[in-house]
PDB file of C-alpha atoms in Angstrom:
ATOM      1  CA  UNK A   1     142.505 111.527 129.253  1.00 41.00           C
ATOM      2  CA  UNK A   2     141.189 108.654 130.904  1.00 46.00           C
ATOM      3  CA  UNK A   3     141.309 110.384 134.074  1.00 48.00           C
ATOM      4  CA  UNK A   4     138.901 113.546 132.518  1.00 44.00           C
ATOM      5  CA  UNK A   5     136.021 111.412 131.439  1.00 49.00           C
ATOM      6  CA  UNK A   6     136.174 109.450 134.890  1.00 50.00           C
ATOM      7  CA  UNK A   7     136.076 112.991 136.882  1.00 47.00           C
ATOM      8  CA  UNK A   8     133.542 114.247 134.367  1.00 70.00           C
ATOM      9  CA  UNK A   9     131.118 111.210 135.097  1.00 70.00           C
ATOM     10  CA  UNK A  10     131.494 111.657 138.755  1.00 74.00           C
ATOM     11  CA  UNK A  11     130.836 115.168 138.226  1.00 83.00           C
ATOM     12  CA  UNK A  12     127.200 114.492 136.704  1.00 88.00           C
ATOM     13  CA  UNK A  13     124.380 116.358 138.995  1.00 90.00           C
ATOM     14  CA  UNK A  14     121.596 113.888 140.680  1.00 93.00           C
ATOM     15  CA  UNK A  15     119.224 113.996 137.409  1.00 94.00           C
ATOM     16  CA  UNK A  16     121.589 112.604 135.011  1.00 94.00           C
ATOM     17  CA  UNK A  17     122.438 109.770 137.656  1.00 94.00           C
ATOM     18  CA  UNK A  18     118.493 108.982 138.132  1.00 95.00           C
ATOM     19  CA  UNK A  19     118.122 108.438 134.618  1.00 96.00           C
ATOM     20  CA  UNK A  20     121.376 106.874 134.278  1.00 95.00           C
ATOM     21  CA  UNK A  21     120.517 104.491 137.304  1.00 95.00           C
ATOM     22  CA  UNK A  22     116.595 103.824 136.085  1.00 96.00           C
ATOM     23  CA  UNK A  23     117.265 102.998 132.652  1.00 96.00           C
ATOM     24  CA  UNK A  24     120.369 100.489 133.784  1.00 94.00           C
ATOM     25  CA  UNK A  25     117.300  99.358 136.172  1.00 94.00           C
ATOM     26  CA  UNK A  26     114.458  99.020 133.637  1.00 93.00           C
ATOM     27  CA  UNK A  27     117.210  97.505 131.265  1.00 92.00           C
ATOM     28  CA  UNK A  28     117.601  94.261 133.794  1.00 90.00           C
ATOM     29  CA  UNK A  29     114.099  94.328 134.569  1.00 90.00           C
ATOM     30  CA  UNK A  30     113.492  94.198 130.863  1.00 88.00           C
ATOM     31  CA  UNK A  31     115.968  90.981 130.837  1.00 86.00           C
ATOM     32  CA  UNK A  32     114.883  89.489 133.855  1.00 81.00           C
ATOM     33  CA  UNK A  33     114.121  85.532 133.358  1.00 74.00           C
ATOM     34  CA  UNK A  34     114.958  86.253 129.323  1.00 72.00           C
ATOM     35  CA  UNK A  35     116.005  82.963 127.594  1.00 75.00           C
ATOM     36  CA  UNK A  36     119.105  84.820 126.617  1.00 69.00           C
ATOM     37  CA  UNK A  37     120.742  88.767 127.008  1.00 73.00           C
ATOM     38  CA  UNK A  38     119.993  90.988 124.248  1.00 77.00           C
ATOM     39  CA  UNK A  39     121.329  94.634 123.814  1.00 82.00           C
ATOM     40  CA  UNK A  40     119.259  95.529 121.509  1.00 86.00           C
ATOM     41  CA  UNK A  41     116.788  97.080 123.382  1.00 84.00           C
ATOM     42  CA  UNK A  42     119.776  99.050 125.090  1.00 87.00           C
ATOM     43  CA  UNK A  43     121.157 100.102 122.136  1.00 90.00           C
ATOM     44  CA  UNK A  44     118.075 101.344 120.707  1.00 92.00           C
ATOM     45  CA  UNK A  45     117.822 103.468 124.051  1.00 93.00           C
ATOM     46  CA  UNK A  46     120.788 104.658 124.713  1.00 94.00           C
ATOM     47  CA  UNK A  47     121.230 107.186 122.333  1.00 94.00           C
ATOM     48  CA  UNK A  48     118.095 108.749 123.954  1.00 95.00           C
ATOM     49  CA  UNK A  49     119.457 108.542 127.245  1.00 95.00           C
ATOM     50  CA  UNK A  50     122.727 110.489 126.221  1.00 94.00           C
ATOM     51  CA  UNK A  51     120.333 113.364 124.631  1.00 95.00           C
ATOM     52  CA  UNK A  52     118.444 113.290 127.711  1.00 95.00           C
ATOM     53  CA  UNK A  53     121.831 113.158 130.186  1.00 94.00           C
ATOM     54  CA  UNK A  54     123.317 116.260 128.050  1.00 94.00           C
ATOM     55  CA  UNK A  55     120.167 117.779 128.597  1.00 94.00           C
ATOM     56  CA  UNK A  56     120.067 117.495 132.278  1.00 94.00           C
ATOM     57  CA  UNK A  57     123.384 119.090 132.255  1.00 93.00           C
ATOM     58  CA  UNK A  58     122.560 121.924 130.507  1.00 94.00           C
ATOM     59  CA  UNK A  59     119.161 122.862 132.172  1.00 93.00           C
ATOM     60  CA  UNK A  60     118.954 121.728 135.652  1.00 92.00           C
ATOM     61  CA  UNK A  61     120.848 124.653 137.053  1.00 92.00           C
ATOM     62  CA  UNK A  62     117.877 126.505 136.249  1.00 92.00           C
ATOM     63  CA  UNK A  63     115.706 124.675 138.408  1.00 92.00           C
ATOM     64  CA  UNK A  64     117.799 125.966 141.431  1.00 91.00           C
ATOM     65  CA  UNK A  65     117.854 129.900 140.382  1.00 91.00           C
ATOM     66  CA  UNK A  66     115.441 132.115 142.125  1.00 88.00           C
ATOM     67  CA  UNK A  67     112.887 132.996 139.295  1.00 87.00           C
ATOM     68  CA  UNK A  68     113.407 136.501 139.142  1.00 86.00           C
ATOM     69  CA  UNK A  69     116.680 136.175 137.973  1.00 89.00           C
ATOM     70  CA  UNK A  70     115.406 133.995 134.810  1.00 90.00           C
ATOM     71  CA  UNK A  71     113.902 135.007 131.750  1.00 92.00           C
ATOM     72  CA  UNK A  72     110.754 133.724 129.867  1.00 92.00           C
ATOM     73  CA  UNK A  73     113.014 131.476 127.583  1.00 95.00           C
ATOM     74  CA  UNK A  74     114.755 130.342 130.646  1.00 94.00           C
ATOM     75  CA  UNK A  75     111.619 129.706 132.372  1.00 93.00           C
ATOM     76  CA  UNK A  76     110.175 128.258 129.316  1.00 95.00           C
ATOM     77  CA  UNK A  77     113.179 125.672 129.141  1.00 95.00           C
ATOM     78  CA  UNK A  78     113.134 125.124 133.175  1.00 95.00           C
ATOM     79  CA  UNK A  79     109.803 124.333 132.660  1.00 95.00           C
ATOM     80  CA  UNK A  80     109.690 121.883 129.771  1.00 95.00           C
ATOM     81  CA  UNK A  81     113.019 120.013 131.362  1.00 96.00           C
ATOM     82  CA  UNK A  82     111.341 119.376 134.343  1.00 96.00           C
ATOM     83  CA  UNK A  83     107.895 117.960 132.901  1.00 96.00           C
ATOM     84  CA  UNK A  84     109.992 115.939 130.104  1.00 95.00           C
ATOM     85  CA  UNK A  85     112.190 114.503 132.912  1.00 96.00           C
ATOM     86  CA  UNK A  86     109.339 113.205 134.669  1.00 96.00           C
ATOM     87  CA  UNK A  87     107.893 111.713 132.278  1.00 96.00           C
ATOM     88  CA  UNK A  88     110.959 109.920 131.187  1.00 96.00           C
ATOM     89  CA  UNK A  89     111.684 108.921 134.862  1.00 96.00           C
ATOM     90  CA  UNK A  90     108.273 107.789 135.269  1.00 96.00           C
ATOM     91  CA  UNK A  91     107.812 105.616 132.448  1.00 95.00           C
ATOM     92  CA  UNK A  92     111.562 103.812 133.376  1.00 95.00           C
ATOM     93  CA  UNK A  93     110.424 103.690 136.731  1.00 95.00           C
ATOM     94  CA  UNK A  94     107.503 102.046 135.664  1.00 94.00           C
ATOM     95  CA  UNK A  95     109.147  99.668 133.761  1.00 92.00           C
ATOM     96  CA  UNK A  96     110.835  97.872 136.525  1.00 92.00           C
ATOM     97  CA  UNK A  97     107.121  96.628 138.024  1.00 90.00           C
ATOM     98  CA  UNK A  98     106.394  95.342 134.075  1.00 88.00           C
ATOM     99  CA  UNK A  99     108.891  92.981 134.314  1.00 84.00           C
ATOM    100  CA  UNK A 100     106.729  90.179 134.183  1.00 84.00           C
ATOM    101  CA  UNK A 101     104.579  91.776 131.151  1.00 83.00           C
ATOM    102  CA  UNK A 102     105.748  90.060 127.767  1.00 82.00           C
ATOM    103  CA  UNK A 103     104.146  92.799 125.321  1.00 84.00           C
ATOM    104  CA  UNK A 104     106.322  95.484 127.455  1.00 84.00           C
ATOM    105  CA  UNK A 105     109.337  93.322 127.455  1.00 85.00           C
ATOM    106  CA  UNK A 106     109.191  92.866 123.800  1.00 84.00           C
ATOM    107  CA  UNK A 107     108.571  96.915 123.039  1.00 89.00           C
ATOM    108  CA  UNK A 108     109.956  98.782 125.845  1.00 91.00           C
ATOM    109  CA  UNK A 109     112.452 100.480 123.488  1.00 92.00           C
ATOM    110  CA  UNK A 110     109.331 101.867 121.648  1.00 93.00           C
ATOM    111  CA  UNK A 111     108.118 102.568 124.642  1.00 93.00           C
ATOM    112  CA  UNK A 112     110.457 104.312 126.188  1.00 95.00           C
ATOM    113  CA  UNK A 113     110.464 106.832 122.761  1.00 95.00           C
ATOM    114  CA  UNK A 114     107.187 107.323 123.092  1.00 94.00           C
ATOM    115  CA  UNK A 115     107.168 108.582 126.414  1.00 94.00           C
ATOM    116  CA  UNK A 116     110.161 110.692 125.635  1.00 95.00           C
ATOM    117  CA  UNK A 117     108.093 112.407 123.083  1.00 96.00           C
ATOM    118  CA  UNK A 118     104.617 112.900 124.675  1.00 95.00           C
ATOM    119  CA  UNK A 119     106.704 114.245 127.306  1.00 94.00           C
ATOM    120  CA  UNK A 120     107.711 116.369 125.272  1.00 95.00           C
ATOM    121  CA  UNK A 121     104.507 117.432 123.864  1.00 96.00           C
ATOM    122  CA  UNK A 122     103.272 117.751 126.987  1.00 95.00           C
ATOM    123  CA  UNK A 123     105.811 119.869 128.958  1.00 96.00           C
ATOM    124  CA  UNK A 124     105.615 122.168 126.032  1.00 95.00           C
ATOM    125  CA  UNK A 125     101.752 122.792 125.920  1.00 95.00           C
ATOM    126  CA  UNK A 126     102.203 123.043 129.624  1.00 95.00           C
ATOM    127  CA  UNK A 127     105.379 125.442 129.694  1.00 94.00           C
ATOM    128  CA  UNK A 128     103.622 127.878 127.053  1.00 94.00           C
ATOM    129  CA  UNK A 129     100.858 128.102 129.825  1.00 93.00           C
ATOM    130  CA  UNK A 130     103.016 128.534 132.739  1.00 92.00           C
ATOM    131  CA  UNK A 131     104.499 131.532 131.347  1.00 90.00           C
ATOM    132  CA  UNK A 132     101.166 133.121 132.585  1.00 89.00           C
ATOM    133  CA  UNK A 133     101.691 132.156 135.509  1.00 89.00           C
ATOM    134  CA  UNK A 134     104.286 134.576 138.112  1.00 87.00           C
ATOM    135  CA  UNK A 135     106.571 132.289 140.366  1.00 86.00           C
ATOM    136  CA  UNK A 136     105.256 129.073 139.326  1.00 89.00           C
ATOM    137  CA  UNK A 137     108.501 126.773 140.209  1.00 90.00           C
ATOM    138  CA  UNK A 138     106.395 125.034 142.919  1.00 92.00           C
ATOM    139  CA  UNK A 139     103.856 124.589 140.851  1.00 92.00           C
ATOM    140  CA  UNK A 140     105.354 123.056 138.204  1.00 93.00           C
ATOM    141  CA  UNK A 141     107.111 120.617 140.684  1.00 94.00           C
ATOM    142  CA  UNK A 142     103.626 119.638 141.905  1.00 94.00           C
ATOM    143  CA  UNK A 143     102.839 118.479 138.593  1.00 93.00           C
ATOM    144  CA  UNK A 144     106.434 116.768 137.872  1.00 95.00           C
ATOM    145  CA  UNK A 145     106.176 115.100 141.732  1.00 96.00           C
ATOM    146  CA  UNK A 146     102.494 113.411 140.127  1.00 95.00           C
ATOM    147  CA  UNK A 147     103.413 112.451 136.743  1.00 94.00           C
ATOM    148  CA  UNK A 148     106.216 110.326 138.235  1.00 95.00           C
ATOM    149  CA  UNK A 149     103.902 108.666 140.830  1.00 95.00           C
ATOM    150  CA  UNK A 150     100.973 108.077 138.941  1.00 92.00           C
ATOM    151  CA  UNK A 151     103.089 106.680 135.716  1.00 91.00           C
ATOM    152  CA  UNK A 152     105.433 104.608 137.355  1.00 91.00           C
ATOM    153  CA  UNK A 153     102.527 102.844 139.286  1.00 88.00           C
ATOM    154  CA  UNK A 154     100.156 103.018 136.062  1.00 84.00           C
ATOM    155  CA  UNK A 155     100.238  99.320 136.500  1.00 84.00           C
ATOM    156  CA  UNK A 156      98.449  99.178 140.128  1.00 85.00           C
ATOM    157  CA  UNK A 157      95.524 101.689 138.420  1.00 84.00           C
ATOM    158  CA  UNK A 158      92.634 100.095 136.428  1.00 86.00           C
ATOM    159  CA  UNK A 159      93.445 100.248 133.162  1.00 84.00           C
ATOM    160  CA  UNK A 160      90.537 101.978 131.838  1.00 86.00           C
ATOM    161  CA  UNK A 161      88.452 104.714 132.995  1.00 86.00           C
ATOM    162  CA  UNK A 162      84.852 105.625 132.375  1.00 85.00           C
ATOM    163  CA  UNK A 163      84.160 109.058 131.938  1.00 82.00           C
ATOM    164  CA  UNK A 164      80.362 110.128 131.042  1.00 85.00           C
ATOM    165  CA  UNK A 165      79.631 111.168 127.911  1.00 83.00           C
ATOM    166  CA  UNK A 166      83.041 109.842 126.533  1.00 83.00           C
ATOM    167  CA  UNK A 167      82.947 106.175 127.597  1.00 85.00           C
ATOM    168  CA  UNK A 168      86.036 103.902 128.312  1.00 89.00           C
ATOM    169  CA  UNK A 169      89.298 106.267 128.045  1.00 88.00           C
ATOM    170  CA  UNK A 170      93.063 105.197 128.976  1.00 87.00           C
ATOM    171  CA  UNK A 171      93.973 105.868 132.483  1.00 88.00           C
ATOM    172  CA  UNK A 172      97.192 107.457 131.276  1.00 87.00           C
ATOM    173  CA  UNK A 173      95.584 110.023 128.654  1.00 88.00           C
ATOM    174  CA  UNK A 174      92.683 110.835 131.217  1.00 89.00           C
ATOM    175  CA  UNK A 175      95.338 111.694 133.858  1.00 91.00           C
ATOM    176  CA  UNK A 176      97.286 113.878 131.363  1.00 91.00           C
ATOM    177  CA  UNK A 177      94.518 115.331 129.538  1.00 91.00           C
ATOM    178  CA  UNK A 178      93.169 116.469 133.478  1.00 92.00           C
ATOM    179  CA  UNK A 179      96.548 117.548 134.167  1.00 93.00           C
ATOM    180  CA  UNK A 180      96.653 119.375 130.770  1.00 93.00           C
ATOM    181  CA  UNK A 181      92.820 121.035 131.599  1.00 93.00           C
ATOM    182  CA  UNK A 182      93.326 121.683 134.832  1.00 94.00           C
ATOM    183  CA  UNK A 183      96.663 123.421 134.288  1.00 93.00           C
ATOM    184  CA  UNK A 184      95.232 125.598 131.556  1.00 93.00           C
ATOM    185  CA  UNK A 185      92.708 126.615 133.631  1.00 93.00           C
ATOM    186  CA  UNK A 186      94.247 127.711 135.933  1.00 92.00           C
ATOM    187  CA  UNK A 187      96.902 129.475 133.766  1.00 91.00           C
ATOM    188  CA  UNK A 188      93.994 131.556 132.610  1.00 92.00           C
ATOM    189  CA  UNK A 189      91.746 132.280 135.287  1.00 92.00           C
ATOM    190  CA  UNK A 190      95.007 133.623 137.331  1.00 90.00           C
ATOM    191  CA  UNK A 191      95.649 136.059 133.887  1.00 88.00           C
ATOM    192  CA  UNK A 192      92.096 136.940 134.383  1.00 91.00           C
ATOM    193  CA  UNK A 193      92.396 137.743 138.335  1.00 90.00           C
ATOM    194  CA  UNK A 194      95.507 139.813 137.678  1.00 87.00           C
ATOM    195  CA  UNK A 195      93.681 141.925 135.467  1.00 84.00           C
ATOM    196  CA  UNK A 196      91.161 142.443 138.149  1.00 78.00           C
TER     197      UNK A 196
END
């Protein structure tokens, strides 16, 4: 038995082991020059991280099928898992350069949820639109490849932006609300052009 679950943990593809290998990451960072070891915020995690591992199993397959061969829930779930995975990634990746931050090192369980669920929000609002989209895998990569690198280096961008007519906004929610624009945008105006 023993012997199963150690071939079956070997056997996990490369997303599982990022996430596996950036949240044991972000956990040390997170403990790094701590008066003492605490699990807690591990444990809080780490019931996330086994959702998120199972889901990597499941649906990253369907990132390396040619799209014709998928359907729209298919694409629809490639879709989301990507853009959720990214964000996820990102904001563990971003952890590790907050080590010395004592407000993240007090909440990054908390923060880590909340990641995992605007990621969520926002891979869905973004999947719905892709499905307007034909053969929009590179695409959608695009997107994943600059959540993860503007996230996980949030912390080298000013904080706050200053966008006219709307004053100081959040770096983070003025890069995904762009993203989110842009991408809808675009969604539409290619509907639009193949009706042409």
């Amino acid at each position: 038995m023993a012997r199963l679950k150690k071939s079956s943990l070997r056997n996990l593809n490369r997303y599982s082991w990022s996430i596996l290998i950036a949240f044991i990451c972000a956990n040390f960072s997170m403990q790094y020059h701590a008066p003492y070891v605490s699990f807690e915020g591990f444990l809080q995690t780490f019931p996330l991280i086994v959702l998120v591992v199972f889901r990597c199993e499941r649906l990253a397959p369907l990132i390396s099928q040619p799209e014709y061969h998928l359907n729209k829930q298919e694409l629809f779930l490639r879709d989301s898992f990507i853009l959720s995975f990214s964000f996820l990634l990102a904001c563990l990746i971003s952890l590790l350069f907050q080590y010395d931050n004592s407000d993240v090192r007090g909440w990054w369980s908390f923060i880590i949820y909340l990641f995992a669920l605007y990621g969520l929000f926002f891979s869905l609002t973004f999947s719905i639109m892709a499905l307007l989209i034909k053969n929009h895998k590179r695409y959608t990569l695009i997107f994943s490849f600059l959540i993860i690198f503007f996230i996980s280096l949030g912390k080298f961008f000013p904080h706050y932006i200053s966008i006219p007519l709307i004053g100081e906004v959040d770096s983070f929610f003025a890069f995904a609300g762009s993203l989110l624009i842009f991408h809808c945008l675009f969604a539409i105006s290619y509907k639009i052009a193949c009706k042409l």
